[in-house]
Coordinates of C-alpha atoms in Angstrom, one line a residue:
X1 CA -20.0 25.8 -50.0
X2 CA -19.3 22.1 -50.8
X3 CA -17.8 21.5 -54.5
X4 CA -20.1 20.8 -57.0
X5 CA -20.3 17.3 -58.0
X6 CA -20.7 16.7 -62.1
X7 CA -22.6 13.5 -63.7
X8 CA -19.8 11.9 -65.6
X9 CA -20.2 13.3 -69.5
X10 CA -21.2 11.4 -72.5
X11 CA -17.7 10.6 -73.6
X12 CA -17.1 8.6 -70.2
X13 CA -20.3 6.4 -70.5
X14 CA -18.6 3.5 -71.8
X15 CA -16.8 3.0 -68.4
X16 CA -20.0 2.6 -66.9
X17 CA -20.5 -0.8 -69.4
X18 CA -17.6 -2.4 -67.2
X19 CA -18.6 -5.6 -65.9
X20 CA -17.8 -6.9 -62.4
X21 CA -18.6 -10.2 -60.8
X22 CA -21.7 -9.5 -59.6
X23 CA -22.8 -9.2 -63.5
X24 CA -23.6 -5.7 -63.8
X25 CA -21.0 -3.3 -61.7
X26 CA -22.5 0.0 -62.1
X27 CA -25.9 -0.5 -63.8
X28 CA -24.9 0.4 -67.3
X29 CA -26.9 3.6 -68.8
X30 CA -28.1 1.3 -71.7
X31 CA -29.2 -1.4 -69.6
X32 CA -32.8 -3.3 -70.4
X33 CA -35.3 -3.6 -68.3
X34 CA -34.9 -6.8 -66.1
X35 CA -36.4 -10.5 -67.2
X36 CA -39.4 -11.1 -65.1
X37 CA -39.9 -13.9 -62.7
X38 CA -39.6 -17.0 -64.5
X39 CA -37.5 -15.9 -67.1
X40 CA -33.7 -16.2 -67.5
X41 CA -32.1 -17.2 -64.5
X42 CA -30.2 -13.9 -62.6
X43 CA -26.5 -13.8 -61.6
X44 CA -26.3 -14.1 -58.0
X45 CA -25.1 -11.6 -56.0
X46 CA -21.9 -12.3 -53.0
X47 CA -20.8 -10.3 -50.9
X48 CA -17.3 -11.2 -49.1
X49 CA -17.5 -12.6 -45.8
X50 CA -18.6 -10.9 -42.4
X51 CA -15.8 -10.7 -40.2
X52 CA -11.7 -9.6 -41.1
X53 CA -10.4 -13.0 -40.3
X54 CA -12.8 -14.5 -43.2
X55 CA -12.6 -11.3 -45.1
X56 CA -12.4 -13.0 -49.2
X57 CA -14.7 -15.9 -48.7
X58 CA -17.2 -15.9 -50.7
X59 CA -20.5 -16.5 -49.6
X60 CA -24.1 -18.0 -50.9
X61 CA -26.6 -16.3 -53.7
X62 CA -28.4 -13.2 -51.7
X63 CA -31.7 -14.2 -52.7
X64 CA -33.9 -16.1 -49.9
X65 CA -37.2 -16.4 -49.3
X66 CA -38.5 -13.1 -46.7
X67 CA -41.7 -11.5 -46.0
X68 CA -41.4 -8.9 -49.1
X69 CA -40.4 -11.8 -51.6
X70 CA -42.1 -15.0 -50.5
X71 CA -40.5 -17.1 -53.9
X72 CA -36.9 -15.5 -52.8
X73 CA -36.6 -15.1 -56.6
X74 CA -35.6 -11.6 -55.9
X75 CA -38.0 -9.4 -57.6
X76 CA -40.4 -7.4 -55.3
X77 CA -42.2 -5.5 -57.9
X78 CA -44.0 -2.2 -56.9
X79 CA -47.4 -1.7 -56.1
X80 CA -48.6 0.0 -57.9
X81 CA -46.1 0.3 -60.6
X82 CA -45.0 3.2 -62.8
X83 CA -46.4 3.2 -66.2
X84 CA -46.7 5.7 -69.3
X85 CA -43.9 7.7 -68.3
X86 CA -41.5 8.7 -71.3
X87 CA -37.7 10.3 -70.5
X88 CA -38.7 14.0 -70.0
X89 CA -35.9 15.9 -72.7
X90 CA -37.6 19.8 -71.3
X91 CA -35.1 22.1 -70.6
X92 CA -36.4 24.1 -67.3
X93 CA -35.3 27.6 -66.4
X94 CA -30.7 26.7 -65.5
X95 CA -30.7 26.5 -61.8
X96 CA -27.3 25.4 -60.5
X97 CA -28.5 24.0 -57.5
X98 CA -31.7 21.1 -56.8
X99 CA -30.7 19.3 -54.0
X100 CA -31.5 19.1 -49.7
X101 CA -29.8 16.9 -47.8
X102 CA -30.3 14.4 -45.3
X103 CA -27.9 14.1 -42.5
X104 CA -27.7 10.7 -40.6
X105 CA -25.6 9.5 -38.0
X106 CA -24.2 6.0 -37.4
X107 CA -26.5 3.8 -35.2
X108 CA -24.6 1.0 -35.2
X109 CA -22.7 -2.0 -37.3
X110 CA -23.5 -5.3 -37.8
X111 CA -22.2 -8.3 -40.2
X112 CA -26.0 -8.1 -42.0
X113 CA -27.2 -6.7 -45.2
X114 CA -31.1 -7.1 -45.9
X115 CA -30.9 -6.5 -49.0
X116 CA -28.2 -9.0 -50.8
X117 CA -28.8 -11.4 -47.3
X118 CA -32.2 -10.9 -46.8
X119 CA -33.3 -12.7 -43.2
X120 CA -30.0 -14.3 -43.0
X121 CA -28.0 -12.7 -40.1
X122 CA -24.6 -13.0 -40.4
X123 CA -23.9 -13.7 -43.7
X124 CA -22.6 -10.5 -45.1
X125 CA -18.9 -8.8 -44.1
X126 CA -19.2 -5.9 -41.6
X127 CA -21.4 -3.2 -42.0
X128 CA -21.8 0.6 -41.1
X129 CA -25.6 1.7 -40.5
X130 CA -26.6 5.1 -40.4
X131 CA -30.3 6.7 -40.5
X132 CA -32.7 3.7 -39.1
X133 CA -32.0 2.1 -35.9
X134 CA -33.5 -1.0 -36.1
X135 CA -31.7 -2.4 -39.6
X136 CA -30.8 -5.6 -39.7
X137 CA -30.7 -8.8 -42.2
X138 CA -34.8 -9.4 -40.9
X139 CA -35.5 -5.4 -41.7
X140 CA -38.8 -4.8 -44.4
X141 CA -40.3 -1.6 -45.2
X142 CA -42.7 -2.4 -42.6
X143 CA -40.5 -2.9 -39.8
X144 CA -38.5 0.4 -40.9
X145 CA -41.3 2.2 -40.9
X146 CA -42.1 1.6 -37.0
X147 CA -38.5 2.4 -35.8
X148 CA -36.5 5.8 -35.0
X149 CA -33.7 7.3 -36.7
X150 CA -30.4 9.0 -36.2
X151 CA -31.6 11.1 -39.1
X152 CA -31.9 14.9 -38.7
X153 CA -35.5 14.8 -40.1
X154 CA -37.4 12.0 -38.0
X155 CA -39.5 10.9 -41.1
X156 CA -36.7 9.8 -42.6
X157 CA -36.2 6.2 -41.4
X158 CA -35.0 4.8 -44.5
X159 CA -31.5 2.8 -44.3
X160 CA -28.2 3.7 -45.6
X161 CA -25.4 1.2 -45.0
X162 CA -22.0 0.6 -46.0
X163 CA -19.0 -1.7 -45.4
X164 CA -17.0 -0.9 -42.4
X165 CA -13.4 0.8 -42.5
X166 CA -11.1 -0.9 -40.4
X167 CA -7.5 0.9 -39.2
X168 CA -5.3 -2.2 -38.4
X169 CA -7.9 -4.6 -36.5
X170 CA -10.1 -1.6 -35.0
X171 CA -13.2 0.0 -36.6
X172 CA -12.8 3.5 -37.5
X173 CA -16.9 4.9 -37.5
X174 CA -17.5 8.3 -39.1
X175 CA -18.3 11.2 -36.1
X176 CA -21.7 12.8 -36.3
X177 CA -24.1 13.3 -39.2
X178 CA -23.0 12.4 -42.5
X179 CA -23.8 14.7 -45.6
X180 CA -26.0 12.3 -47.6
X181 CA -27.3 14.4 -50.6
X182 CA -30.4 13.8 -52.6
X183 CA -30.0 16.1 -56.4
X184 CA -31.6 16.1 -59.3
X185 CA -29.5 13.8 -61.8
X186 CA -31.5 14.8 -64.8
X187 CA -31.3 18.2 -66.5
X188 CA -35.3 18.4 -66.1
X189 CA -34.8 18.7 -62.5
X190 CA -38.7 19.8 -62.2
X191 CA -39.5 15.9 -63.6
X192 CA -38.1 14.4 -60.4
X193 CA -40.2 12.5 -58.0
X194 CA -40.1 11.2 -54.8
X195 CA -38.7 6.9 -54.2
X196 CA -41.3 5.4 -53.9
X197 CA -41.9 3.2 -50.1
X198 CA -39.8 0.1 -50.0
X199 CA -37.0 1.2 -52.9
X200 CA -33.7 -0.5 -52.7
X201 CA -30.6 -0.7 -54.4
X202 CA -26.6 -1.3 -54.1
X203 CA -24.3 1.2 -55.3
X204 CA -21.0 -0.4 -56.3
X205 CA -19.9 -3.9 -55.6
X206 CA -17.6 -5.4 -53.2
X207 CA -15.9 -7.4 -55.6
X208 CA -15.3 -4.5 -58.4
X209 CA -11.5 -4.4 -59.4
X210 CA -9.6 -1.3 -59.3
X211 CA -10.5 0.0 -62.5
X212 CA -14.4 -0.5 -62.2
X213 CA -14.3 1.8 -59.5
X214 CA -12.3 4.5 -61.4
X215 CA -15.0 4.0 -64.1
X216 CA -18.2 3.8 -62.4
X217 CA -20.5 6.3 -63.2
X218 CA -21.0 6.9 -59.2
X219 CA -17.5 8.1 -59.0
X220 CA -16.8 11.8 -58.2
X221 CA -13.7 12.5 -56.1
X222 CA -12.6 9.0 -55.3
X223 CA -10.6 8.7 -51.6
X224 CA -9.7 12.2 -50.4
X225 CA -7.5 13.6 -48.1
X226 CA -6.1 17.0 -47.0
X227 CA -5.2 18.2 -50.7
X228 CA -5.2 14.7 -52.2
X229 CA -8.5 13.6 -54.5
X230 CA -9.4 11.3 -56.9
X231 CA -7.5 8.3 -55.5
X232 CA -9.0 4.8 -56.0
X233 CA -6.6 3.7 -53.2
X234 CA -6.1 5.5 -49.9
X235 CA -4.3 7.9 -50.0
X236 CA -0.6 7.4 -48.2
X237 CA -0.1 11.4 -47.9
X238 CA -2.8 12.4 -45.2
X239 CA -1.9 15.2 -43.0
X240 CA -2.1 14.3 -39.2
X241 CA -4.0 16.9 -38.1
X242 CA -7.6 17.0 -36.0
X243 CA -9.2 18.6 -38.7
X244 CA -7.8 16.2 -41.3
X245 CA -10.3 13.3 -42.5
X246 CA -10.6 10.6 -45.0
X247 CA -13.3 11.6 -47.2
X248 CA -15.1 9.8 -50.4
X249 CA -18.0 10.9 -52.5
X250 CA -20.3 8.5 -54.7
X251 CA -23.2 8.6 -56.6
X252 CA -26.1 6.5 -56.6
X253 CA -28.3 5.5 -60.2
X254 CA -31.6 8.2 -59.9
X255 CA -33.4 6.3 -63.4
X256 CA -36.3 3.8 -62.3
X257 CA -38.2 1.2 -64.2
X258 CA -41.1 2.0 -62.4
X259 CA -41.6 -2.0 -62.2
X260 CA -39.9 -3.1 -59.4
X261 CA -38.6 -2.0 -55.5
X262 CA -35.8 -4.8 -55.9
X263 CA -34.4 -7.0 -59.0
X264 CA -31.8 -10.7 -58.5
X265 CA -28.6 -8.5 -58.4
X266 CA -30.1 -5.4 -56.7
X267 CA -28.9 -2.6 -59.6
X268 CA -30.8 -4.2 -62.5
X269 CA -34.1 -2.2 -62.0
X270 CA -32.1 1.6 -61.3
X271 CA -29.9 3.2 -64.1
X272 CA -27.5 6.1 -65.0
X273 CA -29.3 9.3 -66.4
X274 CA -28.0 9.0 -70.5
X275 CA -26.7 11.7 -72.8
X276 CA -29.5 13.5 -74.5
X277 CA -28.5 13.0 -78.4
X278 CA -27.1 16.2 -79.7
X279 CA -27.3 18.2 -76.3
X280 CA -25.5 18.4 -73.1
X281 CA -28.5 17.2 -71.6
X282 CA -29.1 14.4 -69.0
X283 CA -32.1 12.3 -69.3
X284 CA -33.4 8.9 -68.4
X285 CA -32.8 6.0 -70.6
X286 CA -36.2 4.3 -72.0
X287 CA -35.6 1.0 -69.9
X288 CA -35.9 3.4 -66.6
X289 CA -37.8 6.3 -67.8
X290 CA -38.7 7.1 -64.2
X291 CA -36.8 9.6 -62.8
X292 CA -35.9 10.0 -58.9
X293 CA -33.6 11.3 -56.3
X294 CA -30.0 11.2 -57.2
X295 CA -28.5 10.1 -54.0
X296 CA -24.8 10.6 -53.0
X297 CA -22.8 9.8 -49.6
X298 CA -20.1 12.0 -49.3
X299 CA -18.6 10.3 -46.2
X300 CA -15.6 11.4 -43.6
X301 CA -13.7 9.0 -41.1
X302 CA -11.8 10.6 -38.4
X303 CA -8.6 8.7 -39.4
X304 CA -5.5 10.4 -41.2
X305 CA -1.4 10.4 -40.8
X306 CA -0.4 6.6 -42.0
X307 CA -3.2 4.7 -43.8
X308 CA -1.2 2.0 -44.5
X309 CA -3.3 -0.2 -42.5
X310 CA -6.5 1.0 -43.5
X311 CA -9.0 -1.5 -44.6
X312 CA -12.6 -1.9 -45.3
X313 CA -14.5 -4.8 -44.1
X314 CA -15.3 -6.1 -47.9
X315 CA -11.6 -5.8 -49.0
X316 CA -9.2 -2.9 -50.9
X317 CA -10.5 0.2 -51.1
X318 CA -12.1 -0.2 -54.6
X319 CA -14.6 -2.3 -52.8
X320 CA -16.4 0.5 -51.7
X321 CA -20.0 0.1 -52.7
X322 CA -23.0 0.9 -49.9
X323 CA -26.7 0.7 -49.7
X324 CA -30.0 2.3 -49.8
X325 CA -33.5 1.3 -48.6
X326 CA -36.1 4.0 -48.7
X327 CA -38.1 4.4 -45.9
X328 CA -39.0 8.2 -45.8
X329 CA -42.3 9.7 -44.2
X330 CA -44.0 9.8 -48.0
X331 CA -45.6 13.2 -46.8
X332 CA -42.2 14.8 -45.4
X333 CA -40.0 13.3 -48.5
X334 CA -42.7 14.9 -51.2
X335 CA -42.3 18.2 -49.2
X336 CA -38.4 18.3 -49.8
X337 CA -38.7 17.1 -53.4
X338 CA -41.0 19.4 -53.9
X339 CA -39.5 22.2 -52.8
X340 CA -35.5 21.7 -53.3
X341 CA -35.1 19.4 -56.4
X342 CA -38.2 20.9 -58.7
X343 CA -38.0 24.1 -56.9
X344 CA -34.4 24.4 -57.9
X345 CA -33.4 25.0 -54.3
X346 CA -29.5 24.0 -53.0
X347 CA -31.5 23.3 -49.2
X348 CA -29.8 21.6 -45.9
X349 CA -32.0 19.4 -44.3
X350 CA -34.8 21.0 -43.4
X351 CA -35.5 22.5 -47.2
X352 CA -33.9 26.0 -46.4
X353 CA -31.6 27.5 -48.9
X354 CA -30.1 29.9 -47.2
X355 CA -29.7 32.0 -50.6
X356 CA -33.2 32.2 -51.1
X357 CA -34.1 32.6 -47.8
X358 CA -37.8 34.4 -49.6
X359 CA -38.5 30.4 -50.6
X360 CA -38.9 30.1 -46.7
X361 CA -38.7 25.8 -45.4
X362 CA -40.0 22.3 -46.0
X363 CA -39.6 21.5 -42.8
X364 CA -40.1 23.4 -39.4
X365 CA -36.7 23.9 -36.6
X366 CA -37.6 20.3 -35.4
X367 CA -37.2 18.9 -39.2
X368 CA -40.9 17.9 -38.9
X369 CA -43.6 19.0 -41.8
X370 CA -45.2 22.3 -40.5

């Protein structure tokens, strides 16, 4: 059984306040809800530059005009949106356990983010795509939603992407499906609901220093290796054996506005889950009273020995940040929800929780909906 990750408590919230170039770092618990269109201008978003040899450069603002955002101001807001939703502060029966997971594959990489670069190919540092085949910096939720995945489940298209580690000048891709968790990151675990079509966000930032990625809120074990955790660099004392790999764990916001799919800097419109006052409780902050799937890579590289000259495409290892853009068969994704996170369920990914094997499956053997 896989070591229970913990929300960072109360005490540690201030770290999540950090700032980072990008303007927001990890979205800060306390965080308002974005300016609408028109309003204040939004910090621009860079990511490094594509390739190793240009690796530091920084590039142009991410927003651009595309097929979801016709303005390029950045804001894609939902459709419908989310209203009259208040932070649920219930306290369900304890289960220790709401989570399934999704496990993807690599498909490919490619120096594009459609997200921060948005139909500009290119423009982004090295990436690392798992789950959707087709992403690239043209990719919509429409385009998603007609292609295949390397996903277990095949109604889960969505994208996950992050930068790509490099050993020396070589690109060291993780082998086989990746864990990819979706929990419950509220204690009302029975109050989550499915992304809605077309969600997006970054996790992290490139640029971050060394210290906002100790302090993010996302942070759980840091760089792992053999018996080493909680490194913010790589570790130097990996083991050299086969079944020896470089791991890291991170957490993703799971608080929604309910107003938008996308905001300017890509974070603005998710936040942390906030310290219930005079509990232990987790709960939504007011500015993103929606509360969704807490999503966290926990991802493995089959590199170990000397990692002196290990490297990811956006810079140090503190500049580990990676994306999401949800693309799930609304049917099949309510189904595992349903059943794992409000049913309280720890389920692999076809909803079976092998300790409650009386709670039967989501999903059939072919990880389709019965």
């Amino acid at each position: 059984m896989p070591r229970r990750s913990q929300l960072v408590s109360g005490s540690l919230i201030a770290g999540a306040l950090l700032l980072t170039s990008l303007g927001l770092g990890g979205v800060a618990a306390t965080a308002g809800t974005p300016p609408p269109p028109g309003g204040a201008t939004a910090a621009s978003s860079t990511h490094r530059a594509g390739h190793m040899g240009t690796m530091g450069h920084t590039m142009a603002a991410s927003t651009a005009a595309s097929p979801e955002d016709p303005d390029g101001d950045g804001y894609i807001p939902a459709n419908p949106p989310v209203t009259g939703v208040s932070p649920s502060t219930k306290e369900p029966p304890h289960r220790y356990f709401h989570e399934f997971q999704a496990n993807c594959s690599v498909s490919h990489t490619k120096p594009d983010d459609p997200i921060v670069y948005p139909q500009q190919p290119g423009k982004s540092h090295d990436h690392t795509f798992m789950g959707n085949r087709s992403t690239n910096a043209n990719s919509t939720t429409s385009s998603l939603d007609g292609a295949t995945t390397t996903c277990n489940a095949p109604g889960d298209r969505s994208g996950y992407w992050m930068p790509t580690l490099f050993k020396g000048d070589q690109p060291v891709l993780p082998v086989g499906p990746q864990v990819i968790y979706y929990k419950a990151g509220v204690t009302d675990y029975t109050s989550v609901r499915p992304f809605p079509k077309g969600l997006r966000f970054l996790v992290g930032s490139p640029t971050q220093s060394r210290e906002e990625f100790r302090g993010h809120r996302g942070f759980v074990e840091g760089w792992e290796c053999g018996d080493s955790f909680f490194n913010v660099d790589f570790p130097t004392n990996c083991p050299s054996r086969p079944d020896v790999k470089l791991n890291i764990r991170f957490q993703a916001p799971s608080c929604w506005d309910g107003r938008y799919l996308d905001t300017p800097d890509h974070k603005s419109h998710m936040a942390y889950p906030v310290v219930n006052p005079g509990t232990n409780n987790n709960i939504c902050p007011t500015s993103h009273p929606v509360a969704l799937p807490m999503v966290e890579f926990k991802m493995a590289w089959p590199v170990n020995g000397d990692l002196s000259q290990v490297k990811l495409a956006s810079g140090p290892s503190w500049s580990f940040h990676y994306d999401f853009f949800n693309a799930w068969d609304a049917p099949t994704l309510n189904a595992l929800v349903g059943h794992c996170l409000v049913g309280g369920l720890q389920c692999d990914a076809r909803g079976y929780d092998q300790t409650h094997p009386e709670a039967g499956a989501a999903l059939d053997e072919n990880y389709e909906l019965p």
